[in-house]
mmCIF file with all atom_site columns, C-alpha atoms in Angstrom:
data_model
loop_
_atom_site.group_PDB
_atom_site.id
_atom_site.type_symbol
_atom_site.label_atom_id
_atom_site.label_alt_id
_atom_site.label_comp_id
_atom_site.label_asym_id
_atom_site.label_entity_id
_atom_site.label_seq_id
_atom_site.pdbx_PDB_ins_code
_atom_site.Cartn_x
_atom_site.Cartn_y
_atom_site.Cartn_z
_atom_site.occupancy
_atom_site.B_iso_or_equiv
_atom_site.pdbx_formal_charge
_atom_site.auth_seq_id
_atom_site.auth_comp_id
_atom_site.auth_asym_id
_atom_site.auth_atom_id
_atom_site.pdbx_PDB_model_num
ATOM 1   C CA . UNK A 1 1   ? -17.630 34.047  -5.552  1.00 48.00 ? 77  UNK A CA 1
ATOM 2   C CA . UNK A 1 2   ? -17.082 30.466  -5.306  1.00 48.00 ? 78  UNK A CA 1
ATOM 3   C CA . UNK A 1 3   ? -13.866 28.377  -5.981  1.00 49.00 ? 79  UNK A CA 1
ATOM 4   C CA . UNK A 1 4   ? -14.023 25.840  -9.047  1.00 49.00 ? 80  UNK A CA 1
ATOM 5   C CA . UNK A 1 5   ? -15.678 22.268  -8.953  1.00 50.00 ? 81  UNK A CA 1
ATOM 6   C CA . UNK A 1 6   ? -13.510 21.315  -11.391 1.00 50.00 ? 82  UNK A CA 1
ATOM 7   C CA . UNK A 1 7   ? -11.646 18.059  -9.567  1.00 49.00 ? 83  UNK A CA 1
ATOM 8   C CA . UNK A 1 8   ? -8.443  18.948  -11.504 1.00 49.00 ? 84  UNK A CA 1
ATOM 9   C CA . UNK A 1 9   ? -7.487  21.800  -9.368  1.00 50.00 ? 85  UNK A CA 1
ATOM 10  C CA . UNK A 1 10  ? -8.444  19.813  -6.392  1.00 54.00 ? 86  UNK A CA 1
ATOM 11  C CA . UNK A 1 11  ? -5.055  18.890  -5.262  1.00 53.00 ? 87  UNK A CA 1
ATOM 12  C CA . UNK A 1 12  ? -6.115  15.582  -3.768  1.00 56.00 ? 88  UNK A CA 1
ATOM 13  C CA . UNK A 1 13  ? -6.763  13.918  -6.535  1.00 54.00 ? 89  UNK A CA 1
ATOM 14  C CA . UNK A 1 14  ? -3.769  12.779  -8.903  1.00 55.00 ? 90  UNK A CA 1
ATOM 15  C CA . UNK A 1 15  ? -4.109  13.500  -12.402 1.00 58.00 ? 91  UNK A CA 1
ATOM 16  C CA . UNK A 1 16  ? -1.653  12.377  -15.844 1.00 54.00 ? 92  UNK A CA 1
ATOM 17  C CA . UNK A 1 17  ? 0.026   14.430  -17.915 1.00 53.00 ? 93  UNK A CA 1
ATOM 18  C CA . UNK A 1 18  ? -2.385  14.189  -19.944 1.00 56.00 ? 94  UNK A CA 1
ATOM 19  C CA . UNK A 1 19  ? -4.816  16.083  -17.558 1.00 57.00 ? 95  UNK A CA 1
ATOM 20  C CA . UNK A 1 20  ? -7.462  13.546  -17.207 1.00 55.00 ? 96  UNK A CA 1
ATOM 21  C CA . UNK A 1 21  ? -7.314  11.140  -13.833 1.00 59.00 ? 97  UNK A CA 1
ATOM 22  C CA . UNK A 1 22  ? -4.499  9.520   -12.834 1.00 66.00 ? 98  UNK A CA 1
ATOM 23  C CA . UNK A 1 23  ? -4.606  5.560   -12.968 1.00 77.00 ? 99  UNK A CA 1
ATOM 24  C CA . UNK A 1 24  ? -3.733  4.944   -9.585  1.00 76.00 ? 100 UNK A CA 1
ATOM 25  C CA . UNK A 1 25  ? -0.900  2.400   -9.308  1.00 81.00 ? 101 UNK A CA 1
ATOM 26  C CA . UNK A 1 26  ? -1.199  -1.261  -8.671  1.00 88.00 ? 102 UNK A CA 1
ATOM 27  C CA . UNK A 1 27  ? -1.383  -2.449  -5.296  1.00 89.00 ? 103 UNK A CA 1
ATOM 28  C CA . UNK A 1 28  ? -0.562  -6.497  -6.211  1.00 92.00 ? 104 UNK A CA 1
ATOM 29  C CA . UNK A 1 29  ? 3.210   -5.881  -6.759  1.00 92.00 ? 105 UNK A CA 1
ATOM 30  C CA . UNK A 1 30  ? 4.545   -4.285  -4.025  1.00 93.00 ? 106 UNK A CA 1
ATOM 31  C CA . UNK A 1 31  ? 2.343   -6.491  -2.267  1.00 93.00 ? 107 UNK A CA 1
ATOM 32  C CA . UNK A 1 32  ? 4.039   -9.767  -3.261  1.00 95.00 ? 108 UNK A CA 1
ATOM 33  C CA . UNK A 1 33  ? 7.232   -8.681  -3.161  1.00 95.00 ? 109 UNK A CA 1
ATOM 34  C CA . UNK A 1 34  ? 6.346   -7.375  0.780   1.00 95.00 ? 110 UNK A CA 1
ATOM 35  C CA . UNK A 1 35  ? 5.253   -9.898  1.826   1.00 95.00 ? 111 UNK A CA 1
ATOM 36  C CA . UNK A 1 36  ? 7.506   -12.446 0.089   1.00 97.00 ? 112 UNK A CA 1
ATOM 37  C CA . UNK A 1 37  ? 10.178  -10.557 1.477   1.00 96.00 ? 113 UNK A CA 1
ATOM 38  C CA . UNK A 1 38  ? 9.110   -10.868 5.210   1.00 96.00 ? 114 UNK A CA 1
ATOM 39  C CA . UNK A 1 39  ? 8.582   -14.836 4.632   1.00 96.00 ? 115 UNK A CA 1
ATOM 40  C CA . UNK A 1 40  ? 12.336  -14.845 3.524   1.00 97.00 ? 116 UNK A CA 1
ATOM 41  C CA . UNK A 1 41  ? 13.034  -13.387 6.527   1.00 96.00 ? 117 UNK A CA 1
ATOM 42  C CA . UNK A 1 42  ? 11.981  -15.094 8.625   1.00 95.00 ? 118 UNK A CA 1
ATOM 43  C CA . UNK A 1 43  ? 12.732  -17.959 7.587   1.00 95.00 ? 119 UNK A CA 1
ATOM 44  C CA . UNK A 1 44  ? 16.444  -16.868 7.418   1.00 96.00 ? 120 UNK A CA 1
ATOM 45  C CA . UNK A 1 45  ? 16.378  -16.138 10.829  1.00 95.00 ? 121 UNK A CA 1
ATOM 46  C CA . UNK A 1 46  ? 15.125  -19.417 11.825  1.00 94.00 ? 122 UNK A CA 1
ATOM 47  C CA . UNK A 1 47  ? 17.691  -21.239 10.601  1.00 94.00 ? 123 UNK A CA 1
ATOM 48  C CA . UNK A 1 48  ? 19.476  -18.962 11.637  1.00 94.00 ? 124 UNK A CA 1
ATOM 49  C CA . UNK A 1 49  ? 19.125  -19.574 14.880  1.00 95.00 ? 125 UNK A CA 1
ATOM 50  C CA . UNK A 1 50  ? 18.292  -23.274 13.978  1.00 94.00 ? 126 UNK A CA 1
ATOM 51  C CA . UNK A 1 51  ? 22.068  -23.902 13.467  1.00 94.00 ? 127 UNK A CA 1
ATOM 52  C CA . UNK A 1 52  ? 23.234  -21.927 16.238  1.00 94.00 ? 128 UNK A CA 1
ATOM 53  C CA . UNK A 1 53  ? 22.534  -24.586 18.013  1.00 92.00 ? 129 UNK A CA 1
ATOM 54  C CA . UNK A 1 54  ? 18.424  -23.846 19.967  1.00 91.00 ? 130 UNK A CA 1
ATOM 55  C CA . UNK A 1 55  ? 16.050  -26.337 18.649  1.00 89.00 ? 131 UNK A CA 1
ATOM 56  C CA . UNK A 1 56  ? 12.540  -26.283 16.519  1.00 86.00 ? 132 UNK A CA 1
ATOM 57  C CA . UNK A 1 57  ? 10.159  -24.220 18.692  1.00 91.00 ? 133 UNK A CA 1
ATOM 58  C CA . UNK A 1 58  ? 11.986  -22.054 20.345  1.00 91.00 ? 134 UNK A CA 1
ATOM 59  C CA . UNK A 1 59  ? 14.238  -21.253 17.200  1.00 91.00 ? 135 UNK A CA 1
ATOM 60  C CA . UNK A 1 60  ? 10.484  -20.589 14.714  1.00 92.00 ? 136 UNK A CA 1
ATOM 61  C CA . UNK A 1 61  ? 9.449   -18.591 17.742  1.00 94.00 ? 137 UNK A CA 1
ATOM 62  C CA . UNK A 1 62  ? 12.577  -16.546 18.233  1.00 93.00 ? 138 UNK A CA 1
ATOM 63  C CA . UNK A 1 63  ? 13.029  -16.326 14.405  1.00 92.00 ? 139 UNK A CA 1
ATOM 64  C CA . UNK A 1 64  ? 9.695   -14.443 14.162  1.00 93.00 ? 140 UNK A CA 1
ATOM 65  C CA . UNK A 1 65  ? 10.282  -12.422 16.825  1.00 95.00 ? 141 UNK A CA 1
ATOM 66  C CA . UNK A 1 66  ? 13.365  -11.201 15.563  1.00 95.00 ? 142 UNK A CA 1
ATOM 67  C CA . UNK A 1 67  ? 12.383  -10.891 12.026  1.00 95.00 ? 143 UNK A CA 1
ATOM 68  C CA . UNK A 1 68  ? 9.631   -8.056  12.760  1.00 95.00 ? 144 UNK A CA 1
ATOM 69  C CA . UNK A 1 69  ? 11.798  -5.541  13.275  1.00 96.00 ? 145 UNK A CA 1
ATOM 70  C CA . UNK A 1 70  ? 14.379  -6.562  10.701  1.00 96.00 ? 146 UNK A CA 1
ATOM 71  C CA . UNK A 1 71  ? 12.062  -6.651  8.085   1.00 95.00 ? 147 UNK A CA 1
ATOM 72  C CA . UNK A 1 72  ? 10.650  -3.636  9.467   1.00 95.00 ? 148 UNK A CA 1
ATOM 73  C CA . UNK A 1 73  ? 14.388  -1.941  8.037   1.00 96.00 ? 149 UNK A CA 1
ATOM 74  C CA . UNK A 1 74  ? 14.980  -3.836  5.728   1.00 96.00 ? 150 UNK A CA 1
ATOM 75  C CA . UNK A 1 75  ? 11.709  -3.313  3.697   1.00 95.00 ? 151 UNK A CA 1
ATOM 76  C CA . UNK A 1 76  ? 11.782  0.080   4.206   1.00 96.00 ? 152 UNK A CA 1
ATOM 77  C CA . UNK A 1 77  ? 11.525  1.073   0.484   1.00 95.00 ? 153 UNK A CA 1
ATOM 78  C CA . UNK A 1 78  ? 8.987   -2.046  -0.943  1.00 94.00 ? 154 UNK A CA 1
ATOM 79  C CA . UNK A 1 79  ? 6.528   -0.661  2.216   1.00 94.00 ? 155 UNK A CA 1
ATOM 80  C CA . UNK A 1 80  ? 6.778   2.683   1.403   1.00 94.00 ? 156 UNK A CA 1
ATOM 81  C CA . UNK A 1 81  ? 5.548   2.373   -2.000  1.00 93.00 ? 157 UNK A CA 1
ATOM 82  C CA . UNK A 1 82  ? 2.718   -0.095  -1.125  1.00 92.00 ? 158 UNK A CA 1
ATOM 83  C CA . UNK A 1 83  ? 1.545   2.327   1.420   1.00 92.00 ? 159 UNK A CA 1
ATOM 84  C CA . UNK A 1 84  ? 1.392   5.165   -1.440  1.00 92.00 ? 160 UNK A CA 1
ATOM 85  C CA . UNK A 1 85  ? -0.523  3.023   -3.973  1.00 91.00 ? 161 UNK A CA 1
ATOM 86  C CA . UNK A 1 86  ? -2.739  2.331   -1.594  1.00 91.00 ? 162 UNK A CA 1
ATOM 87  C CA . UNK A 1 87  ? -3.127  5.571   -0.242  1.00 91.00 ? 163 UNK A CA 1
ATOM 88  C CA . UNK A 1 88  ? -3.253  6.351   -4.119  1.00 90.00 ? 164 UNK A CA 1
ATOM 89  C CA . UNK A 1 89  ? -6.086  4.082   -4.527  1.00 90.00 ? 165 UNK A CA 1
ATOM 90  C CA . UNK A 1 90  ? -7.653  5.155   -1.789  1.00 90.00 ? 166 UNK A CA 1
ATOM 91  C CA . UNK A 1 91  ? -7.803  8.402   -3.383  1.00 90.00 ? 167 UNK A CA 1
ATOM 92  C CA . UNK A 1 92  ? -8.824  7.610   -6.931  1.00 88.00 ? 168 UNK A CA 1
ATOM 93  C CA . UNK A 1 93  ? -11.796 5.389   -4.998  1.00 89.00 ? 169 UNK A CA 1
ATOM 94  C CA . UNK A 1 94  ? -13.344 8.447   -3.443  1.00 91.00 ? 170 UNK A CA 1
ATOM 95  C CA . UNK A 1 95  ? -13.297 10.812  -5.852  1.00 89.00 ? 171 UNK A CA 1
ATOM 96  C CA . UNK A 1 96  ? -14.999 7.712   -8.435  1.00 89.00 ? 172 UNK A CA 1
ATOM 97  C CA . UNK A 1 97  ? -17.670 7.557   -5.212  1.00 92.00 ? 173 UNK A CA 1
ATOM 98  C CA . UNK A 1 98  ? -17.865 11.271  -4.926  1.00 92.00 ? 174 UNK A CA 1
ATOM 99  C CA . UNK A 1 99  ? -18.422 11.692  -9.216  1.00 89.00 ? 175 UNK A CA 1
ATOM 100 C CA . UNK A 1 100 ? -20.961 8.920   -8.778  1.00 90.00 ? 176 UNK A CA 1
ATOM 101 C CA . UNK A 1 101 ? -22.757 10.394  -6.547  1.00 91.00 ? 177 UNK A CA 1
ATOM 102 C CA . UNK A 1 102 ? -22.970 13.487  -7.995  1.00 90.00 ? 178 UNK A CA 1
ATOM 103 C CA . UNK A 1 103 ? -24.416 12.142  -11.259 1.00 90.00 ? 179 UNK A CA 1
ATOM 104 C CA . UNK A 1 104 ? -26.940 9.724   -9.320  1.00 90.00 ? 180 UNK A CA 1
ATOM 105 C CA . UNK A 1 105 ? -27.792 13.120  -7.925  1.00 89.00 ? 181 UNK A CA 1
ATOM 106 C CA . UNK A 1 106 ? -28.327 15.178  -11.399 1.00 83.00 ? 182 UNK A CA 1
ATOM 107 C CA . UNK A 1 107 ? -25.078 17.426  -10.199 1.00 74.00 ? 183 UNK A CA 1
ATOM 108 C CA . UNK A 1 108 ? -22.935 16.764  -12.849 1.00 58.00 ? 184 UNK A CA 1
ATOM 109 C CA . UNK A 1 109 ? -22.546 18.571  -16.064 1.00 62.00 ? 185 UNK A CA 1
ATOM 110 C CA . UNK A 1 110 ? -23.784 17.690  -18.447 1.00 56.00 ? 186 UNK A CA 1
ATOM 111 C CA . UNK A 1 111 ? -21.840 18.234  -21.131 1.00 53.00 ? 187 UNK A CA 1
ATOM 112 C CA . UNK A 1 112 ? -20.449 15.044  -21.812 1.00 52.00 ? 188 UNK A CA 1
#
C-alpha cells in the first residue's frame, strides 16, 4: 500500500490553521533588528574602550573583536527568530518547487 502524497500530511511542510499551505514568516524584520543590534553593540563597545583610554584604531579593533561574543549572547532570541524564518522560507520554497515540478511533469492532480 502506497503512502499518500498529500503535502498536508508531510510534517516537513508547514500548514496554516485552515489546512492550506502556511505563509512563511517575513525575514526582513528580524534581519534588520539583528543587524542594528550588532551595529549598536559594536558602537557601544568601541566608545566604551575609547573612553577607557585606548586610542582610535586599536579601540575599533578591540570593539569589533569583543562585539562578536557579546552579540552572540545578547541577541540570541533575535538570531533564533531569524533562523526559524529562514528555515520556514526554505521549506516553503522547496514545497513550491516540488509542486511546480509535479505540475510541469503532469503528475499533479487535475481536480483543481
